[in-house]
Structures are given as C-alpha cells and as structure tokens.
Tab-separated table of C-alpha atoms in Angstrom:
chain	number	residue	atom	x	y	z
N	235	UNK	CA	21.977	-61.570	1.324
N	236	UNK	CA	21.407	-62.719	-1.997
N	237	UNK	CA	23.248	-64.749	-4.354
N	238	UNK	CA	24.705	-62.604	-7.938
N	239	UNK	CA	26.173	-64.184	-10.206
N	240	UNK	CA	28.296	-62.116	-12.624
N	241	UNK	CA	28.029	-63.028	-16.394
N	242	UNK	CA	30.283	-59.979	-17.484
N	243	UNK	CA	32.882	-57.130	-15.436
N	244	UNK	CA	34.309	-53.854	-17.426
N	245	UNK	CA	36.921	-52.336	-15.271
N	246	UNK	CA	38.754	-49.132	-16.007
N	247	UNK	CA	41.333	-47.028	-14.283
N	248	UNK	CA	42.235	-44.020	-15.854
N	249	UNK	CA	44.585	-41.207	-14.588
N	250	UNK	CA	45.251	-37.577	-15.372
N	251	UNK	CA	49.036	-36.488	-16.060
N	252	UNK	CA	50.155	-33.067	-14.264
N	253	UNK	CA	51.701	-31.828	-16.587
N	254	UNK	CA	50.993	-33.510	-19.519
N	255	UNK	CA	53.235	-36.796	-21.298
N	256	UNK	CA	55.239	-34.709	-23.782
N	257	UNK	CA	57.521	-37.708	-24.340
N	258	UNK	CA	54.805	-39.028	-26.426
N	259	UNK	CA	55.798	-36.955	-29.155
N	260	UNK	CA	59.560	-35.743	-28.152
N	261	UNK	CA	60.370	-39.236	-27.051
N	262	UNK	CA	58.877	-41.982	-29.128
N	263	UNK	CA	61.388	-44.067	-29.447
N	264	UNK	CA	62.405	-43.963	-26.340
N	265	UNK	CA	58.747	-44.143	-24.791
N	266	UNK	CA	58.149	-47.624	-26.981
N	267	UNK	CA	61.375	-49.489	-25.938
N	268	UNK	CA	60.362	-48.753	-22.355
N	269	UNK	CA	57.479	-49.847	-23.081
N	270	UNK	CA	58.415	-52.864	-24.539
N	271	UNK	CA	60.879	-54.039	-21.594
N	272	UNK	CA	58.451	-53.520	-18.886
N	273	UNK	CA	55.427	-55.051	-20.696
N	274	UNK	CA	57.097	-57.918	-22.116
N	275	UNK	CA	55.790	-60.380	-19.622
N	276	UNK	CA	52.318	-59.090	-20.745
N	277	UNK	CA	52.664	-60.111	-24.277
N	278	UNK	CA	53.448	-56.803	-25.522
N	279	UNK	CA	55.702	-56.418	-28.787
N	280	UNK	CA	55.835	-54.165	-31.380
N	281	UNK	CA	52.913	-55.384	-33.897
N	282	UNK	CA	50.934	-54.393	-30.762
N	283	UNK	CA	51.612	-50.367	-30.948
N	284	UNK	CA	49.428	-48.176	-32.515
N	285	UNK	CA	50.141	-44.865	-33.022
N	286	UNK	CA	46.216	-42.990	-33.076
N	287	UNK	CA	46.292	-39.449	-34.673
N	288	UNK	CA	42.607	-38.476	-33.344
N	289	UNK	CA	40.942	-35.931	-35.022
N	290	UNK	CA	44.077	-34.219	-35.893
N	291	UNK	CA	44.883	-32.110	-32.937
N	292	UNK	CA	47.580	-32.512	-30.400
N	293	UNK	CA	45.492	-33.290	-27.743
N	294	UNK	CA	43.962	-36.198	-29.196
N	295	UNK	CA	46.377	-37.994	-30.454
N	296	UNK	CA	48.220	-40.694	-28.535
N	297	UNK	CA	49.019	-44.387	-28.655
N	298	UNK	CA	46.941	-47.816	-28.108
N	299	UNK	CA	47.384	-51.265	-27.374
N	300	UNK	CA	46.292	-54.748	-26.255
N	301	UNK	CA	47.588	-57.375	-23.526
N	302	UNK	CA	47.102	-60.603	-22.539
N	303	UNK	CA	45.540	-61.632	-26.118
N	304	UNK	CA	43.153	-58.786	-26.059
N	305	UNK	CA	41.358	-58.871	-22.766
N	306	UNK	CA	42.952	-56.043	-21.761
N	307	UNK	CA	43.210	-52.402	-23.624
N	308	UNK	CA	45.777	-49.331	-22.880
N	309	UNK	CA	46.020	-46.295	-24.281
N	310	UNK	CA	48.190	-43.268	-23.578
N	311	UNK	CA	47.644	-39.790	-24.327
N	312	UNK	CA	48.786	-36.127	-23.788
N	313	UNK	CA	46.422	-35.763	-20.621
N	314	UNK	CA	46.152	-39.186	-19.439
N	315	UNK	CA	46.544	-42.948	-19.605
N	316	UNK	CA	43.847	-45.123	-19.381
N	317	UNK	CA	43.407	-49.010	-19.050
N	318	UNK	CA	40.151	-50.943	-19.721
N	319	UNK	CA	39.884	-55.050	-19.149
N	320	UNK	CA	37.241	-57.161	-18.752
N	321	UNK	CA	38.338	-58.560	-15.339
N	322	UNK	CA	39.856	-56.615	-12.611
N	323	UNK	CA	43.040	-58.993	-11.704
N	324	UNK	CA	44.219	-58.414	-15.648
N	325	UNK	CA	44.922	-54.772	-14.623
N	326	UNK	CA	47.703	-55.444	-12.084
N	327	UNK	CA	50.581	-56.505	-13.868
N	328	UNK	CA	50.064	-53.566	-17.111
N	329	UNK	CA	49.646	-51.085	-14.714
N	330	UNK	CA	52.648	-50.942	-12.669
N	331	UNK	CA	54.713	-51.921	-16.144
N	332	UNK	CA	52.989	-48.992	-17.661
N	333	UNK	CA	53.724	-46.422	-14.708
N	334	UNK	CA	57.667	-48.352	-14.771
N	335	UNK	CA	58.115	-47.313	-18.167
N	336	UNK	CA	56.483	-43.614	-17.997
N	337	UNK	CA	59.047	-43.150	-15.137
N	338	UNK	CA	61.933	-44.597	-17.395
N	339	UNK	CA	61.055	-41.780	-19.597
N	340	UNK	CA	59.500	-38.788	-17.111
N	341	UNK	CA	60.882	-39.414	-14.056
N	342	UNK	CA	58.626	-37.008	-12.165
N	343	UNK	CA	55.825	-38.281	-13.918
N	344	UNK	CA	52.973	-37.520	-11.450
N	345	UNK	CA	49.625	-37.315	-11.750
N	346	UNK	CA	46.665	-34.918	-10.986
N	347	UNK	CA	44.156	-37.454	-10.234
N	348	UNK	CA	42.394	-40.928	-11.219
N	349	UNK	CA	38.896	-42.806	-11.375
N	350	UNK	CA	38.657	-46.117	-11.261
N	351	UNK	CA	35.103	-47.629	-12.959
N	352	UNK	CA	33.859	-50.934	-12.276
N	353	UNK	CA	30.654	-52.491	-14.106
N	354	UNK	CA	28.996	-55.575	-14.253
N	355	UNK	CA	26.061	-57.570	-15.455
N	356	UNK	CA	24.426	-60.341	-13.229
N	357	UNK	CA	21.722	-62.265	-11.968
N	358	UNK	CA	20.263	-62.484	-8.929
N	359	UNK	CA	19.003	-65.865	-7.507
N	360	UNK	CA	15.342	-65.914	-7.019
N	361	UNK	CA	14.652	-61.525	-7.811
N	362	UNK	CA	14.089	-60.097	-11.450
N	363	UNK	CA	16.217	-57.757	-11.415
N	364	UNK	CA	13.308	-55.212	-11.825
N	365	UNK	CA	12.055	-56.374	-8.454
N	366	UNK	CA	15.768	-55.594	-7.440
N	367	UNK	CA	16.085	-52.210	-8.273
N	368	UNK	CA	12.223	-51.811	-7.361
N	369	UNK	CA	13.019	-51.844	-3.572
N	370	UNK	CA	15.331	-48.619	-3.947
N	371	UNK	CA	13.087	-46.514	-6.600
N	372	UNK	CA	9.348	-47.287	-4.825
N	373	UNK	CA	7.638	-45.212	-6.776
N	374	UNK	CA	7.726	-43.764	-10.422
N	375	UNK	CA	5.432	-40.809	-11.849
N	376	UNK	CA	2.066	-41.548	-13.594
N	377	UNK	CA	2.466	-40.050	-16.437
N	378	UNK	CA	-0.947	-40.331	-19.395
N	379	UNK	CA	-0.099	-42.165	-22.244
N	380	UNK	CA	2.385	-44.294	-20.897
N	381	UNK	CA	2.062	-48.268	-20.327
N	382	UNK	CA	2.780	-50.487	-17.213
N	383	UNK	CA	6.018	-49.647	-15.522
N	384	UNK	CA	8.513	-52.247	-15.948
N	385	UNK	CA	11.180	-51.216	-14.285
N	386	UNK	CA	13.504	-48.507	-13.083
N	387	UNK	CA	17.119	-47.660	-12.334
N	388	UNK	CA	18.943	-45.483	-9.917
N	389	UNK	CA	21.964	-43.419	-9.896
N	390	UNK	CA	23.226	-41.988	-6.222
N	391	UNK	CA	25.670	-39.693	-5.562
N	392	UNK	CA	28.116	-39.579	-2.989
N	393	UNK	CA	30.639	-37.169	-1.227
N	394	UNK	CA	34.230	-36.746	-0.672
N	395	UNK	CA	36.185	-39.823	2.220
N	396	UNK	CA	39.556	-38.991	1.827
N	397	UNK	CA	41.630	-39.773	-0.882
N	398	UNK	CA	37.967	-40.187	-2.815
N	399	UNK	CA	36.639	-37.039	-4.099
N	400	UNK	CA	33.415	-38.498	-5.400
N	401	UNK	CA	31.973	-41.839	-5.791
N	402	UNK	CA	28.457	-42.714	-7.664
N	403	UNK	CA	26.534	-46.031	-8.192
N	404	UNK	CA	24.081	-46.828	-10.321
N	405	UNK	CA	21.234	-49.723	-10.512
N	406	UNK	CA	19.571	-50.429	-13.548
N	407	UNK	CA	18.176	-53.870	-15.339
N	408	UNK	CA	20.522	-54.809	-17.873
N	409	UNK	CA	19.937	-54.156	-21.105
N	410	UNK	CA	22.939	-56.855	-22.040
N	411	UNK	CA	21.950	-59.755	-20.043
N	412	UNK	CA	18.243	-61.228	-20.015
N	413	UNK	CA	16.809	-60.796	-16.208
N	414	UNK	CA	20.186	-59.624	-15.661
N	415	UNK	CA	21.162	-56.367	-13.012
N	416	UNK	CA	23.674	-53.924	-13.718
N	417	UNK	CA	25.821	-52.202	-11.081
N	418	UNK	CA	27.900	-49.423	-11.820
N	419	UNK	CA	30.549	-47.978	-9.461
N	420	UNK	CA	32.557	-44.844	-10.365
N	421	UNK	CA	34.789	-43.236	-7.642
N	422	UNK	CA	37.290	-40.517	-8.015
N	423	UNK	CA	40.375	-40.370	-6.341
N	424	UNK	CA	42.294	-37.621	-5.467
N	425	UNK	CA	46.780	-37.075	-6.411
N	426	UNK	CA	47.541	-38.360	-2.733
N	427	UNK	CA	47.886	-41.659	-3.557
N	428	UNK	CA	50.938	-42.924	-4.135
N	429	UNK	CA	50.391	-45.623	-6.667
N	430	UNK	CA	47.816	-46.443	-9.781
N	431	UNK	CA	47.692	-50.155	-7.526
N	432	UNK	CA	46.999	-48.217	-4.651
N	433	UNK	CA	43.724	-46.753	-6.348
N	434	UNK	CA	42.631	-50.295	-7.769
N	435	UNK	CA	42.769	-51.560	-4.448
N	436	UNK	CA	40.463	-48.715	-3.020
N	437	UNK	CA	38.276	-48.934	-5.481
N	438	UNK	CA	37.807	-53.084	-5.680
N	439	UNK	CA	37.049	-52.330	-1.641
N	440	UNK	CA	34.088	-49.777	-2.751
N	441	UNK	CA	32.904	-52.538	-5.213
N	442	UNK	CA	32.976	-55.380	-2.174
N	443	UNK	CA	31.151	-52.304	0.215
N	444	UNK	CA	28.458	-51.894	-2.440
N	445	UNK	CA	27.502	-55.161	-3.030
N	446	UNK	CA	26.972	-56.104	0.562
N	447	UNK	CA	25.101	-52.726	1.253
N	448	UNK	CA	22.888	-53.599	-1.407
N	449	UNK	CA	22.381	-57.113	-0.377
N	450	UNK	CA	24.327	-58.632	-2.731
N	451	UNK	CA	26.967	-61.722	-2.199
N	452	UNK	CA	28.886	-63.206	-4.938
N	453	UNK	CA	29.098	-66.841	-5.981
C-alpha cells in the first residue's frame, strides 16, 4: 500500500424528485420557514436564501444556499436537490435537515434516484502520480508529431450491485495539485434506499474499496 495524502475532497450527493418539488413555487413561504427550523443548527437564516430564476424557464429555476460559513452549498430545484461540500462529514447534518423540511412540506416526497460523487486531489509518497496512473494505462498510441508521453488517465466503468446502478472511477494526474493524483468516484444509486444518509454511507464505502484496490492508504 501506499501512503496519499489528500490536499483537497469535492463531495456531492444529488437526488432526483418523483414527481417533481412543486412546493417550490406553490409553497414558498412555507418551504423557507421549514427550511429555516430544520437548518438552523447549520447556520442557515434568511440572508442565506436565494431565489435563482435560471434561464427563465420553470425547470430551471429553483433556490440556493450556503452552510457552515460556506463550505457547504445546497440547492433545490423542480427535478432535484443537490448538495456539494468540500468534505464529506459537512454533508450529514444539511442533508437529513433538508429531507426534514421537504417532508414538512411534501410529505410523500420520494425520490427516483441519487448519485453520490466523490473527488479528490493527492499525493502519493514516493510515485509521480504519472508513474501512478502508468501501471493501469501501459501503453498509449504512437501517434507522428506528437512529443514524449507524460502521462495518462483512466476512466472504468462498472455494472449494476444492488441498490448501485452504475459506478465509474477515474485516474488522472491532477491538473490542480503539482505531482498531485486525482481520483474520481461516481456511483448511482437506485429509489430503494430509504434515506439520502443511507446513500452517503454506500458511497463513502465505494471510496474506502477504491482506494485500497488501487493501492492506496490514507494518512
């Protein structure tokens, strides 16, 4: 195993409404004091809301907003809610006050189905990370008129494991972080789970699963 070292995480869980979160527009006020009371502990309040009109159509409008002094993003639309922070563990405590309040409002809010997204930038102890990804993409094409290779990156693809539909993970050198590697992991979970926590728990397992099947053992 080698040692990473993790200079940056984005992690994002999004789901799809079935049907679709027509208190958004029938129900604002409503919608925002729920909000409100079950986010309060997150430093929500109401300088925080922002209505976003989109390009104009129904479908792309919706509502935004930060938590926890900005490390951590929300927004809510028509078709789905989505939340984006830069570490993993600030996603907890929004996302069961988010699904509270949506029940407040709908309850038979459901949903059709969710990804979760995790990506980081690294280093690896003793490998360029070009050497890294190297050992899973051996060769590249010799194409005339380019250079020296200098690196390479990898996407692969996997089935459905039941409640995941999908899952894919990428390699790549980082184009953030100097030597750095970035990992990708994108997995797609299907309406049978119960809860949004219940799909950030299966996918942080994926992320722990890919790291040690690449060789790869956090510090």
């Amino acid at each position: 195993m080698s040692r990473f070292t993790i200079e940056r995480t984005d992690v994002e869980l999004e789901s799809s409404f079935a049907p679709r979160l027509w208190a958004l527009i029938h129900d604002v006020p409503v919608l925002y004091e729920a909000l409100l009371d079950k986010l309060d502990g997150a430093g929500l309040s109401t300088t925080d809301l922002r209505p976003d009109p989109g390009d104009g159509s129904v479908g792309s409008a919706g509502l935004g907003f930060w938590l926890f002094g900005g490390r951590t993003n929300v927004r809510l639309g028509l078709d789905r809610v989505r939340l984006r922070s830069l570490a993993s563990s600030d996603l907890a405590a929004p996302m069961e006050g988010v699904l509270a309040a949506l029940q407040q409002v709908e309850p038979d809010v459901r949903f059709r189905a969710h990804t979760f997204e995790y990506a980081c930038h690294g280093v690896v102890e003793g490998v360029k990370s070009a050497d890294f990804v190297r050992q899973f993409v051996p060769t590249a094409p010799a194409i005339q008129g380019f250079g020296e290779r200098l690196g390479a990156g990898a996407a692969f693809y996997y089935g459905a494991a039941s409640p995941v539909l999908s899952s894919t993970l990428t390699l790549d050198v980082s184009r953030t972080l100097q030597d750095g590697l970035f990992v990708r992991v994108f997995v797609v979970v299907d309406e049978t789970a119960e809860t949004r926590h219940q799909v950030h728990i299966l996918g942080e397992d994926r992320v722990r699963a890919v790291l040690a099947s690449v060789g790869l053992e956090i510090r």
